[in-house]
Short mmCIF file of C-alpha atoms and ligand atoms in Angstrom, two decimals:
data_model
loop_
_atom_site.label_atom_id
_atom_site.label_comp_id
_atom_site.label_asym_id
_atom_site.label_seq_id
_atom_site.Cartn_x
_atom_site.Cartn_y
_atom_site.Cartn_z
CA MET B 1221 12.29 122.70 70.62
CA ARG B 1222 14.55 119.86 71.31
CA LEU B 1223 17.19 118.48 73.70
CA SER B 1224 20.77 119.83 73.41
CA SER B 1225 22.39 116.50 74.11
CA ARG B 1226 21.86 112.80 73.42
CA HIS B 1227 22.71 112.04 77.08
CA LEU B 1228 20.84 112.82 80.34
CA LEU B 1229 23.62 113.08 82.92
CA GLY B 1230 21.89 115.47 85.46
CA ILE B 1231 19.69 118.43 85.76
CA ASP B 1232 22.91 120.57 85.87
CA GLY B 1233 23.10 121.79 82.24
CA LEU B 1234 19.32 121.43 81.42
CA SER B 1235 17.81 124.70 80.54
CA ARG B 1236 14.35 125.82 81.77
CA GLU B 1237 12.99 125.16 78.29
CA GLU B 1238 14.36 121.67 78.12
CA ILE B 1239 12.82 120.72 81.62
CA ALA B 1240 9.50 122.18 80.47
CA LEU B 1241 9.83 120.16 77.15
CA ILE B 1242 10.39 116.88 79.15
CA LEU B 1243 7.44 117.56 81.42
CA ASP B 1244 5.06 118.48 78.52
CA THR B 1245 6.17 115.33 76.63
CA ALA B 1246 5.61 113.17 79.72
CA GLU B 1247 2.04 114.79 80.00
CA SER B 1248 1.35 113.64 76.46
CA LEU B 1249 2.94 110.06 76.94
CA ALA B 1250 1.13 109.43 80.27
CA GLU B 1251 -2.09 108.72 78.03
CA VAL B 1252 -0.42 105.48 76.88
CA GLY B 1253 -0.58 104.25 80.59
CA THR B 1254 -4.41 104.68 80.47
CA ARG B 1255 -4.96 102.41 77.43
CA ASP B 1256 -5.98 98.86 77.34
CA ILE B 1257 -2.91 98.18 75.36
CA LYS B 1258 -0.27 100.01 77.08
CA LYS B 1259 2.19 100.21 74.14
CA VAL B 1260 3.20 102.39 71.26
CA PRO B 1261 5.91 101.64 68.58
CA THR B 1262 8.13 104.43 69.19
CA LEU B 1263 11.38 102.56 70.12
CA ARG B 1264 10.74 99.47 68.07
CA GLY B 1265 14.12 98.04 67.09
CA LYS B 1266 16.01 99.99 69.76
CA THR B 1267 17.92 98.32 72.65
CA VAL B 1268 18.31 99.49 76.08
CA VAL B 1269 20.67 98.19 78.74
CA ASN B 1270 19.69 98.74 82.41
CA PHE B 1271 22.68 98.60 84.28
CA PHE B 1272 22.19 98.97 88.09
CA VAL B 1273 25.26 98.41 90.25
CA GLU B 1274 23.46 99.92 93.28
CA PRO B 1275 19.92 98.45 94.40
CA SER B 1276 16.64 99.88 93.12
CA THR B 1277 13.09 99.20 93.19
CA ARG B 1278 11.24 102.18 91.80
CA THR B 1279 13.73 103.65 89.35
CA ARG B 1280 14.70 100.23 87.75
CA SER B 1281 11.19 98.73 87.34
CA SER B 1282 9.79 102.04 86.01
CA PHE B 1283 12.62 102.49 83.48
CA GLU B 1284 11.84 98.86 82.35
CA LEU B 1285 8.18 99.49 82.12
CA ALA B 1286 8.71 102.78 80.14
CA GLU B 1287 11.09 101.05 77.72
CA LYS B 1288 8.52 98.24 77.27
CA ARG B 1289 5.58 100.65 76.66
CA LEU B 1290 7.79 102.28 73.95
CA SER B 1291 8.41 98.77 72.38
CA ALA B 1292 12.18 98.89 73.04
CA ASP B 1293 14.14 95.69 73.70
CA THR B 1294 15.55 95.79 77.14
CA ILE B 1295 18.44 93.88 78.95
CA ASN B 1296 18.73 94.13 82.69
CA PHE B 1297 21.80 93.42 84.68
CA SER B 1298 22.99 94.10 88.26
CA ALA B 1299 26.38 94.12 89.96
CA SER B 1300 25.48 90.76 91.75
CA THR B 1301 24.62 89.01 88.67
CA SER B 1302 27.24 90.36 86.36
CA SER B 1303 31.10 89.98 85.87
CA PHE B 1304 31.55 92.90 88.30
CA THR B 1305 31.65 90.44 91.24
CA LYS B 1306 34.63 89.01 89.22
CA GLY B 1307 36.54 92.15 89.39
CA GLU B 1308 35.66 93.49 85.74
CA THR B 1309 36.27 97.23 85.53
CA LEU B 1310 33.48 99.75 84.64
CA ILE B 1311 35.17 100.69 81.24
CA ASP B 1312 35.66 96.95 80.39
CA THR B 1313 32.06 96.36 81.31
CA LEU B 1314 31.04 99.20 78.95
CA ARG B 1315 33.22 97.90 76.15
CA THR B 1316 31.36 94.55 76.55
CA LEU B 1317 28.05 96.32 76.36
CA GLU B 1318 29.06 98.45 73.47
CA ALA B 1319 29.87 95.34 71.48
CA MET B 1320 26.19 94.50 71.66
CA ALA B 1321 25.53 98.02 70.32
CA PRO B 1322 22.73 99.24 72.59
CA HIS B 1323 21.19 102.52 71.82
CA PHE B 1324 20.66 103.48 75.40
CA VAL B 1325 22.57 102.53 78.63
CA VAL B 1326 20.71 103.44 81.86
CA ILE B 1327 23.15 103.48 84.59
CA ARG B 1328 23.01 103.65 88.51
CA HIS B 1329 26.31 103.43 90.18
CA SER B 1330 27.72 104.40 93.72
CA GLN B 1331 30.56 106.55 92.20
CA PRO B 1332 29.65 110.12 91.42
CA GLY B 1333 30.40 110.84 87.76
CA SER B 1334 30.26 107.39 86.56
CA PRO B 1335 27.55 108.12 83.79
CA HIS B 1336 29.66 111.19 82.64
CA PHE B 1337 32.72 108.69 82.41
CA LEU B 1338 30.60 106.33 80.35
CA ALA B 1339 29.21 109.09 78.14
CA ARG B 1340 32.77 110.21 77.13
CA HIS B 1341 33.56 106.48 75.87
CA SER B 1342 30.46 105.30 74.56
CA ALA B 1343 28.43 105.72 71.16
CA SER B 1344 25.22 104.85 73.17
CA SER B 1345 22.88 107.53 74.98
CA ILE B 1346 23.74 107.44 78.60
CA ILE B 1347 21.03 108.18 81.16
CA ASN B 1348 22.00 108.88 84.81
CA ALA B 1349 19.65 106.65 87.11
CA GLY B 1350 21.58 107.88 90.21
CA ASP B 1351 25.27 108.33 90.69
CA GLY B 1352 26.40 108.28 94.33
CA ALA B 1353 25.39 111.26 96.15
CA HIS B 1354 25.74 113.46 92.99
CA GLU B 1355 22.57 113.42 90.77
CA HIS B 1356 19.34 111.61 90.16
CA PRO B 1357 17.84 113.61 87.29
CA THR B 1358 14.72 111.42 86.55
CA GLN B 1359 13.72 111.60 90.21
CA ALA B 1360 13.74 115.39 90.18
CA LEU B 1361 11.94 115.35 86.82
CA LEU B 1362 9.19 113.12 88.05
CA ASP B 1363 8.98 115.19 91.33
CA ALA B 1364 8.55 118.44 89.21
CA TYR B 1365 5.94 116.61 87.16
CA THR B 1366 3.99 115.63 90.13
CA ILE B 1367 4.31 119.01 91.57
CA ARG B 1368 2.99 120.65 88.46
CA LYS B 1369 0.11 118.13 88.21
CA HIS B 1370 -1.16 119.19 91.58
CA LYS B 1371 -0.19 122.94 91.64
CA GLY B 1372 -0.35 123.78 88.00
CA ARG B 1373 3.10 125.48 87.98
CA LEU B 1374 6.46 125.43 89.86
CA GLU B 1375 7.23 129.08 89.66
CA GLY B 1376 6.73 130.84 92.93
CA LEU B 1377 5.95 127.78 95.04
CA ARG B 1378 7.82 127.24 98.47
CA VAL B 1379 9.19 123.75 98.53
CA ALA B 1380 10.75 122.43 101.88
CA ILE B 1381 13.26 119.65 101.56
CA VAL B 1382 13.64 118.17 104.96
CA GLY B 1383 16.29 115.48 105.91
CA ASP B 1384 19.57 114.06 104.84
CA ILE B 1385 20.67 116.67 102.37
CA LEU B 1386 24.36 115.90 102.69
CA HIS B 1387 24.06 112.45 101.09
CA SER B 1388 21.15 112.92 98.76
CA ARG B 1389 21.43 113.07 95.04
CA VAL B 1390 17.67 113.58 94.86
CA ALA B 1391 18.13 116.80 96.89
CA ARG B 1392 20.94 118.04 94.65
CA SER B 1393 18.92 117.35 91.39
CA ASN B 1394 15.67 118.83 92.97
CA ILE B 1395 17.35 121.97 94.03
CA MET B 1396 18.75 122.66 90.61
CA LEU B 1397 15.52 121.82 88.82
CA LEU B 1398 13.19 123.76 91.27
CA LYS B 1399 15.45 126.84 91.24
CA THR B 1400 15.85 126.75 87.45
CA MET B 1401 11.93 126.72 87.18
CA GLY B 1402 11.53 129.65 89.68
CA ALA B 1403 10.55 127.87 92.86
CA GLU B 1404 11.70 128.90 96.28
CA VAL B 1405 13.63 126.04 97.95
CA VAL B 1406 14.06 125.82 101.74
CA LEU B 1407 16.52 123.13 103.01
CA CYS B 1408 16.33 121.66 106.44
CA GLY B 1409 18.24 119.14 108.60
CA PRO B 1410 20.48 118.86 111.33
CA PRO B 1411 23.85 120.90 110.63
CA THR B 1412 25.84 117.61 110.30
CA LEU B 1413 23.62 116.42 107.50
CA LEU B 1414 23.69 119.61 105.52
CA PRO B 1415 26.65 120.02 103.01
CA HIS B 1416 29.54 122.51 103.69
CA SER B 1417 29.17 125.74 101.64
CA ILE B 1418 25.41 125.06 101.54
CA GLU B 1419 24.87 128.79 100.92
CA LEU B 1420 26.29 128.08 97.22
CA PHE B 1421 22.92 126.33 96.64
CA GLY B 1422 21.26 129.69 96.82
CA CYS B 1423 18.56 128.30 99.09
CA GLU B 1424 17.00 129.43 102.49
CA VAL B 1425 18.33 127.12 105.20
CA ALA B 1426 16.44 126.20 108.33
CA TYR B 1427 17.71 124.08 111.27
CA ARG B 1428 14.40 123.46 112.66
CA ALA B 1429 11.69 121.51 110.72
CA GLU B 1430 8.84 123.75 112.06
CA GLN B 1431 10.57 126.84 110.31
CA ALA B 1432 10.87 124.92 107.13
CA ILE B 1433 7.42 123.46 106.93
CA GLU B 1434 5.33 126.41 108.04
CA GLY B 1435 3.48 127.81 104.90
CA ALA B 1436 5.26 125.35 102.44
CA ASP B 1437 3.13 124.42 99.30
CA VAL B 1438 5.38 121.31 99.03
CA VAL B 1439 7.10 119.29 101.82
CA MET B 1440 9.46 116.72 100.69
CA ALA B 1441 11.26 114.20 103.16
CA LEU B 1442 14.43 112.73 102.40
CA ARG B 1443 15.61 109.35 103.54
CA ILE B 1444 18.27 108.96 106.13
CA GLN B 1445 20.92 107.22 104.07
CA ARG B 1446 22.74 105.04 106.51
CA GLU B 1447 24.54 103.23 103.78
CA ARG B 1448 26.60 106.31 102.84
CA MET B 1449 27.32 107.40 106.55
CA THR B 1450 30.76 107.10 107.65
CA ALA B 1451 30.30 108.79 110.97
CA GLY B 1452 27.73 109.41 113.63
CA TYR B 1453 25.73 112.33 112.38
CA PHE B 1454 23.21 112.42 115.04
CA PRO B 1455 22.74 110.95 118.49
CA SER B 1456 20.04 108.31 117.69
CA LEU B 1457 17.19 107.69 115.16
CA ARG B 1458 14.83 108.37 117.84
CA GLU B 1459 16.16 111.84 118.49
CA TYR B 1460 16.26 112.64 114.79
CA ALA B 1461 12.60 111.67 114.46
CA GLN B 1462 11.63 113.80 117.41
CA LEU B 1463 13.12 116.80 115.62
CA TYR B 1464 12.87 116.29 111.84
CA ALA B 1465 10.26 113.50 111.13
CA LEU B 1466 7.24 114.78 109.16
CA THR B 1467 4.37 114.38 111.58
CA PRO B 1468 0.77 115.24 111.28
CA GLU B 1469 1.35 118.17 113.70
CA ARG B 1470 4.14 119.76 111.57
CA VAL B 1471 2.30 119.06 108.27
CA ARG B 1472 -0.79 120.97 109.72
CA THR B 1473 1.16 124.23 109.70
CA ALA B 1474 1.92 124.02 106.02
CA ALA B 1475 -0.37 125.54 103.26
CA SER B 1476 -3.86 124.10 103.42
CA ASP B 1477 -3.34 122.50 99.92
CA VAL B 1478 0.10 121.17 100.82
CA ILE B 1479 1.39 118.05 99.16
CA VAL B 1480 3.83 115.59 100.93
CA MET B 1481 6.54 113.81 98.87
CA HIS B 1482 9.25 111.26 99.43
CA PRO B 1483 11.34 109.70 96.68
CA GLY B 1484 11.44 106.35 98.50
CA PRO B 1485 12.29 104.08 100.02
CA MET B 1486 10.96 105.38 103.23
CA ASN B 1487 12.24 104.91 106.77
CA ARG B 1488 8.78 105.05 108.33
CA GLY B 1489 9.00 106.45 111.73
CA VAL B 1490 12.24 108.13 111.14
CA GLU B 1491 11.94 110.91 108.56
CA ILE B 1492 8.28 110.51 108.03
CA SER B 1493 5.33 109.21 110.26
CA GLY B 1494 3.00 106.38 109.04
CA PRO B 1495 -0.03 108.62 109.24
CA VAL B 1496 1.64 111.24 107.04
CA ALA B 1497 3.10 108.80 104.47
CA ASP B 1498 -0.45 107.32 104.08
CA GLY B 1499 -2.39 110.51 104.63
CA THR B 1500 -4.47 112.59 102.33
CA GLU B 1501 -1.67 115.01 101.49
CA SER B 1502 0.67 112.35 100.56
CA VAL B 1503 1.56 111.92 96.80
CA ILE B 1504 4.24 109.27 97.35
CA LEU B 1505 2.74 106.56 95.17
CA GLU B 1506 1.89 109.09 92.59
CA GLN B 1507 5.30 109.94 92.32
CA VAL B 1508 6.17 106.30 91.40
CA THR B 1509 3.30 106.05 88.71
CA ASN B 1510 4.46 109.42 87.21
CA GLY B 1511 8.04 108.00 86.95
CA ILE B 1512 6.95 105.90 84.08
CA ALA B 1513 5.68 108.74 81.95
CA VAL B 1514 8.66 111.01 82.83
CA ARG B 1515 11.03 108.09 81.85
CA MET B 1516 9.20 107.37 78.75
CA ALA B 1517 9.53 111.23 77.68
CA VAL B 1518 13.24 111.07 78.53
CA LEU B 1519 13.89 108.06 76.20
CA TYR B 1520 11.60 109.46 73.59
CA LEU B 1521 13.50 112.85 73.39
CA LEU B 1522 16.78 111.30 73.66
CA ALA B 1523 16.09 108.76 70.84
CA GLY B 1524 15.35 111.85 68.67
CA GLU B 1525 18.76 113.45 69.50
CA ALA B 1526 20.79 110.19 68.91
CA GLY B 1527 18.72 109.70 65.66
CA ARG B 1528 19.64 113.24 64.53
CA GLU B 1529 23.47 112.48 65.39
CA GLU B 1530 23.33 109.34 63.31
CA THR B 1531 21.82 111.08 60.21
CA THR B 1532 24.39 114.01 60.43
CA ALA B 1533 27.43 112.05 61.12
N1 LIG H 1848 13.64 106.92 94.46
C1 LIG H 1848 14.61 105.99 94.07
O1 LIG H 1848 15.51 106.04 93.36
O2 LIG H 1848 14.09 104.77 94.51
P1 LIG H 1848 14.95 103.24 94.17
O3 LIG H 1848 16.14 103.32 94.91
O4 LIG H 1848 13.94 102.24 94.66
O5 LIG H 1848 15.03 103.20 92.68
#
């Protein structure tokens, strides 16, 4: 079993078997993180460029750590420290990077489709680390890994995703992944923060947090993405929190073994209360830890695909 592409551009296009392969591989590679010397030689001699045009704490640092644990050489650059600030275009930036012959480019960009654009023009393997409000595939994979670790399965689980679905790449990738793997997904938020044609996602829709959370096996809060909002989507943060925040009272109505997730960064007191974020049901920091093994698995499997293309070219 192998991946069908040398790029990871989204969950869209990944089969159930490919998702399971990535999660199983991550499970094996997680062991590296428990060793005294947390390093294997798998990507020795390979170069990875981490190209983050949008800010990131978790994704960027865990990609870098994953690359280092696999012994790759890494180069990091961001919009503010690159010639982007001098007006260099994305394609010229890519050509400049290509001249250094990296094996992988991990890209985060505010424009949906930027990783797909790069993949069409690049000899490197492109990994999407979040493109606008479109997709964030490695986040969905690490979320699925975390759920599977706690529940032993994805199939048949009721997963409530509550918050700003409209602007969330995490929601899009999670919906596709969870539905592909046979979970039941319920989406919840104010009507203004749910996408038009939401019925096309094939999920249950709830406008009240209580309806979404009751009986859920997994509750995932999404950040209110004020940086992507071009209008007033709700009267005030206070009112939003009253109606949609994950509070201890609401979480108590979920399944007795519920896990609470958040991709981060959190707006405490807005989409999630402090006691829930830090409570016993919360797996939010575990999600961060699991991101390293999942990103190692993605790099490892894509390196195999790129290697096969090189030898068959
Ligand atoms: N979840 C996530 O993408 O976090 P960062 O923006 O910190 O990478």
